[in-house]
PDB file of C-alpha atoms in Angstrom:
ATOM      1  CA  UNK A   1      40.721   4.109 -26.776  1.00 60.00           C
ATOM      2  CA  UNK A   2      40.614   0.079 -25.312  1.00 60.00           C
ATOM      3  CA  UNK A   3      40.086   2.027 -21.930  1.00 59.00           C
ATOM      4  CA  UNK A   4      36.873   4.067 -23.578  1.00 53.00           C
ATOM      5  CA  UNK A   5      35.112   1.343 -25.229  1.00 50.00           C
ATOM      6  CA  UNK A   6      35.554  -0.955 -21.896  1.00 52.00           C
ATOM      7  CA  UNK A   7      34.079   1.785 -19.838  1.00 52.00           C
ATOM      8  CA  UNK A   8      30.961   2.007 -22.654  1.00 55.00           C
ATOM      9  CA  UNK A   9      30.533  -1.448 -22.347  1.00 59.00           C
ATOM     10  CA  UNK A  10      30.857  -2.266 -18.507  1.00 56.00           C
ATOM     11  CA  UNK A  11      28.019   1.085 -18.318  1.00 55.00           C
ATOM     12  CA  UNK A  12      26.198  -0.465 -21.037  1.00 53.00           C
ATOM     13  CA  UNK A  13      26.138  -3.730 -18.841  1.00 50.00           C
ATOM     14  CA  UNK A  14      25.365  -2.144 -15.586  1.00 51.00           C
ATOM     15  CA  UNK A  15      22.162  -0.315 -17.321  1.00 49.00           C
ATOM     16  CA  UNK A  16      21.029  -3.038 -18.647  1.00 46.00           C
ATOM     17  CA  UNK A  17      21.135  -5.543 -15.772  1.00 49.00           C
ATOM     18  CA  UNK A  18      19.312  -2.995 -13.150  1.00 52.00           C
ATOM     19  CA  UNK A  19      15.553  -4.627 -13.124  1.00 62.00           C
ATOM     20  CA  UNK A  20      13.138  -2.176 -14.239  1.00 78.00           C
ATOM     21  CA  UNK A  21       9.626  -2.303 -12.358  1.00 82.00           C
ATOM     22  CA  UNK A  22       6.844  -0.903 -13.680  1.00 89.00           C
ATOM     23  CA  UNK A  23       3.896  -1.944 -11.240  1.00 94.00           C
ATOM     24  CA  UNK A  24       0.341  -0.757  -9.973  1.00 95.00           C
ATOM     25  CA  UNK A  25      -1.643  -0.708  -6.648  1.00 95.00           C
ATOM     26  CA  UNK A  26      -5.122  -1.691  -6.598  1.00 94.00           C
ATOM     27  CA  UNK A  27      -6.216  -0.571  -3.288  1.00 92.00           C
ATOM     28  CA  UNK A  28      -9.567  -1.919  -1.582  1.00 89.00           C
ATOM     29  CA  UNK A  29     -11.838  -1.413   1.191  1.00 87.00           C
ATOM     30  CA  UNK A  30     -13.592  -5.246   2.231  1.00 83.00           C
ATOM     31  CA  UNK A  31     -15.232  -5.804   5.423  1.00 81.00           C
ATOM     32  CA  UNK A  32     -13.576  -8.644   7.695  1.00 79.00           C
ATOM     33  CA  UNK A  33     -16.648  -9.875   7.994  1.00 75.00           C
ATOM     34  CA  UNK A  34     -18.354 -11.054   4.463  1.00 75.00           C
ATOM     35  CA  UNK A  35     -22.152 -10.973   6.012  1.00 76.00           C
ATOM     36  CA  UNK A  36     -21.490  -7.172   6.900  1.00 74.00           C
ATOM     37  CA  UNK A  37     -22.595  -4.962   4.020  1.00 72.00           C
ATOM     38  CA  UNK A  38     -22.273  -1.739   5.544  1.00 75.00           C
ATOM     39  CA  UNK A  39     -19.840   0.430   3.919  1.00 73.00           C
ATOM     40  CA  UNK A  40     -17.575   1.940   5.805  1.00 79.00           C
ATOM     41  CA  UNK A  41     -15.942   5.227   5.531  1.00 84.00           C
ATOM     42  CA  UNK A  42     -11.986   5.396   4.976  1.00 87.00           C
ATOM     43  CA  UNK A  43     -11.117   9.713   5.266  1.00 88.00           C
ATOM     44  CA  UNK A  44      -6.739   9.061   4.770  1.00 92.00           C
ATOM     45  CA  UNK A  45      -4.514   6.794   3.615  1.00 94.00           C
ATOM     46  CA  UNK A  46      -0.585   7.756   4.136  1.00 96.00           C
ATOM     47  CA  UNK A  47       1.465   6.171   1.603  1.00 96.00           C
ATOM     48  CA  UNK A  48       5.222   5.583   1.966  1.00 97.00           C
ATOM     49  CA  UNK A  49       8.329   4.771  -0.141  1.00 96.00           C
ATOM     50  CA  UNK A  50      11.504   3.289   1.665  1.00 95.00           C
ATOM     51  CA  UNK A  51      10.069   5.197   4.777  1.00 94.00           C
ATOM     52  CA  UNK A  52       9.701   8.743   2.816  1.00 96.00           C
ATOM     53  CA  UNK A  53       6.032  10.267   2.068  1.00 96.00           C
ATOM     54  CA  UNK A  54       4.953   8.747  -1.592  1.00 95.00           C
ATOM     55  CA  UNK A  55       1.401  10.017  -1.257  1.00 94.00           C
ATOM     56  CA  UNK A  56      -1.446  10.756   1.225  1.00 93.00           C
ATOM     57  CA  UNK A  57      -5.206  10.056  -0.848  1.00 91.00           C
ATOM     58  CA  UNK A  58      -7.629  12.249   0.828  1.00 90.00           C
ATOM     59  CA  UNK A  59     -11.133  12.580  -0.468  1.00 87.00           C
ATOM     60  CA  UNK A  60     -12.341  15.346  -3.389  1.00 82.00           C
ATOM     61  CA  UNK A  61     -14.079  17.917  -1.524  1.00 73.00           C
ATOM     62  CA  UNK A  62     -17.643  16.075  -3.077  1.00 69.00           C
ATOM     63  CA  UNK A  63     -17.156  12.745  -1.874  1.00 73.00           C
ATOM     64  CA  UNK A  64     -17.383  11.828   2.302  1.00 70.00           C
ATOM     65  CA  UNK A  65     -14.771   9.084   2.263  1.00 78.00           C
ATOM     66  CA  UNK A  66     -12.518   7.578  -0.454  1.00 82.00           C
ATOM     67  CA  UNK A  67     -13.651   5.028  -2.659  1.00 77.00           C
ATOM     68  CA  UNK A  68     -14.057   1.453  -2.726  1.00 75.00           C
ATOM     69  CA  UNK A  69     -11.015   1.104  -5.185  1.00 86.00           C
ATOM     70  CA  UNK A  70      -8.493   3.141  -5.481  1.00 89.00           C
ATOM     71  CA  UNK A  71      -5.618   2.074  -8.568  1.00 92.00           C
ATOM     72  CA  UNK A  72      -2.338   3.443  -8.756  1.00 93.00           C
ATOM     73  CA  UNK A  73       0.068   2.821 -11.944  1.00 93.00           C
ATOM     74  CA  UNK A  74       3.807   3.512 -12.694  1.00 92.00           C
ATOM     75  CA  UNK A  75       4.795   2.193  -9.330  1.00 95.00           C
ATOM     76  CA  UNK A  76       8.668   1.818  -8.989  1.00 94.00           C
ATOM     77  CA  UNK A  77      10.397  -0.752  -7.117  1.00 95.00           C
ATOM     78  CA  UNK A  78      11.234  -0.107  -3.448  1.00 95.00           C
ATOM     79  CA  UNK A  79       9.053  -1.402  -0.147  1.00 97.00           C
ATOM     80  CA  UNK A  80       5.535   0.774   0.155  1.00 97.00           C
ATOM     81  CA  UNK A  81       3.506   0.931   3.617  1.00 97.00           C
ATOM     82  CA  UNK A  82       0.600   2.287   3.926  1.00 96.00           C
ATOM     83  CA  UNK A  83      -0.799   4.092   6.977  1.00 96.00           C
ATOM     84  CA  UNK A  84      -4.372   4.270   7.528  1.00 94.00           C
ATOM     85  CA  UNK A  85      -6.929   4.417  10.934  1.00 93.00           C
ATOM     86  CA  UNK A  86      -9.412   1.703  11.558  1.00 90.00           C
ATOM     87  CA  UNK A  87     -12.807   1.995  13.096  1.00 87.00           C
ATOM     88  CA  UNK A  88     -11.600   1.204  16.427  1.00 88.00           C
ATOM     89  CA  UNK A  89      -9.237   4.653  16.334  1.00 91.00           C
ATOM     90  CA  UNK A  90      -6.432   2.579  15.615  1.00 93.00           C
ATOM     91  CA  UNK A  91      -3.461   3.184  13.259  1.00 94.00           C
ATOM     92  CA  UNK A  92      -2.572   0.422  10.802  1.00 94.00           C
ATOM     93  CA  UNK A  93       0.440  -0.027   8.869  1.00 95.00           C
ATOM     94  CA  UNK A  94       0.598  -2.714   5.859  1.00 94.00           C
ATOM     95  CA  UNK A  95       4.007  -3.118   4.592  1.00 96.00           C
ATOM     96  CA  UNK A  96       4.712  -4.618   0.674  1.00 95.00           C
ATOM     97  CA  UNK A  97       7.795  -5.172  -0.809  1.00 96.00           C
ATOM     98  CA  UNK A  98       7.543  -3.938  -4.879  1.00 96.00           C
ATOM     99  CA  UNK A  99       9.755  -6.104  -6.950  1.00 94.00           C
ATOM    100  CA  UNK A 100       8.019  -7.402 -10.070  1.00 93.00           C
ATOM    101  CA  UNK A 101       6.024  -5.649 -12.610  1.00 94.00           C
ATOM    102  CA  UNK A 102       2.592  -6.856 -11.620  1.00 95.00           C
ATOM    103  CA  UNK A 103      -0.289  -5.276  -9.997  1.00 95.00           C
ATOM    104  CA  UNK A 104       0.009  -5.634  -6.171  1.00 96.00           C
ATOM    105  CA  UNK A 105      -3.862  -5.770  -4.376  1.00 95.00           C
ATOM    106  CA  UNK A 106      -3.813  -4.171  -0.787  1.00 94.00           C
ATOM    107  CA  UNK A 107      -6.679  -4.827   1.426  1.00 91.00           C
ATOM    108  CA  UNK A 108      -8.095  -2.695   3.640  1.00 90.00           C
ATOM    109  CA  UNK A 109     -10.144  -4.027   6.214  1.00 88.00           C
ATOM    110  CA  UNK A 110     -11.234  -0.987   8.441  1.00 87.00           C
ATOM    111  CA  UNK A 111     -13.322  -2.946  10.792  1.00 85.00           C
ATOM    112  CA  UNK A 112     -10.135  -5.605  11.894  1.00 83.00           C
ATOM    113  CA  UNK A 113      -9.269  -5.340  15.215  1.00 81.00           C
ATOM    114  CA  UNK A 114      -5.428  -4.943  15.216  1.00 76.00           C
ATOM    115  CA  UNK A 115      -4.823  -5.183  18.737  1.00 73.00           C
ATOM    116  CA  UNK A 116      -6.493  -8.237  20.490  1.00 66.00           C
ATOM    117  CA  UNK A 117      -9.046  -7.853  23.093  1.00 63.00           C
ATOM    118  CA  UNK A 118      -8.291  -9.712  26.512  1.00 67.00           C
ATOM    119  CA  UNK A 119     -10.125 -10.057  29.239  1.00 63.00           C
ATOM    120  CA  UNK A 120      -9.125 -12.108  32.086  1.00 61.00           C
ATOM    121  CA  UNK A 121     -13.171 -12.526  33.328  1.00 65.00           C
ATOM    122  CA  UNK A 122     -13.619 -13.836  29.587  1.00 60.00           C
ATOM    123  CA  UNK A 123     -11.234 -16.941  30.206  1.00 58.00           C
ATOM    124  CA  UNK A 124     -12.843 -20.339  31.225  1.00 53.00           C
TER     125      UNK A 124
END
């Protein structure tokens, strides 16, 4: 019987120590630079979970690109990337680590260079 109650009450502990994260993604398309107003069109973004497929948010069939802001809720803890191309034809990957019940704001800035540009005529 001691042997049953100290196994309820070491589980009981264990439960109730494990953090529980409830948190949100409020995803947004902002040009790098502020003076540029043109909207720019974002077609995929590839979510992931601890390197597993979470989500992929395509457009509706109505709409040419995704929106401006995109919000996600009931986010669990674990580290998210998320996958999208650029203007340039380049793939970007943002990483964030989930750990606190809060809404996390990811930027997406699809005309950011990610690889620099050098030129060796450029140089002075």
């Amino acid at each position: 019987m001691k042997n049953l109650l100290l196994l309820f009450i070491s589980g009981f502990l264990i439960i109730s120590c494990q953090k529980n994260v409830n948190a949100g993604f409020d995803i947004y398309k902002e040009n790098s630079d502020p003076y540029n107003h043109k909207i720019n069109d974002l077609y995929k973004i590839e979510i992931y979970k601890d390197e597993k497929i979470f989500k992929i948010l395509e457009p509706e069939k109505w709409a040419p690109s995704l929106h401006s802001n995109i919000k996600l809720d009931s986010i669990k803890e674990g580290k998210y990337s998320f996958v999208y191309e650029n203007n340039f034809g380049e793939t970007v990957r943002k990483e964030i680590k989930v750990d606190e019940s809060k809404t996390y704001r990811i930027r997406i800035a699809l005309d950011s260079l990610v690889k620099k540009i050098t030129n060796p005529f450029l140089k002075t």
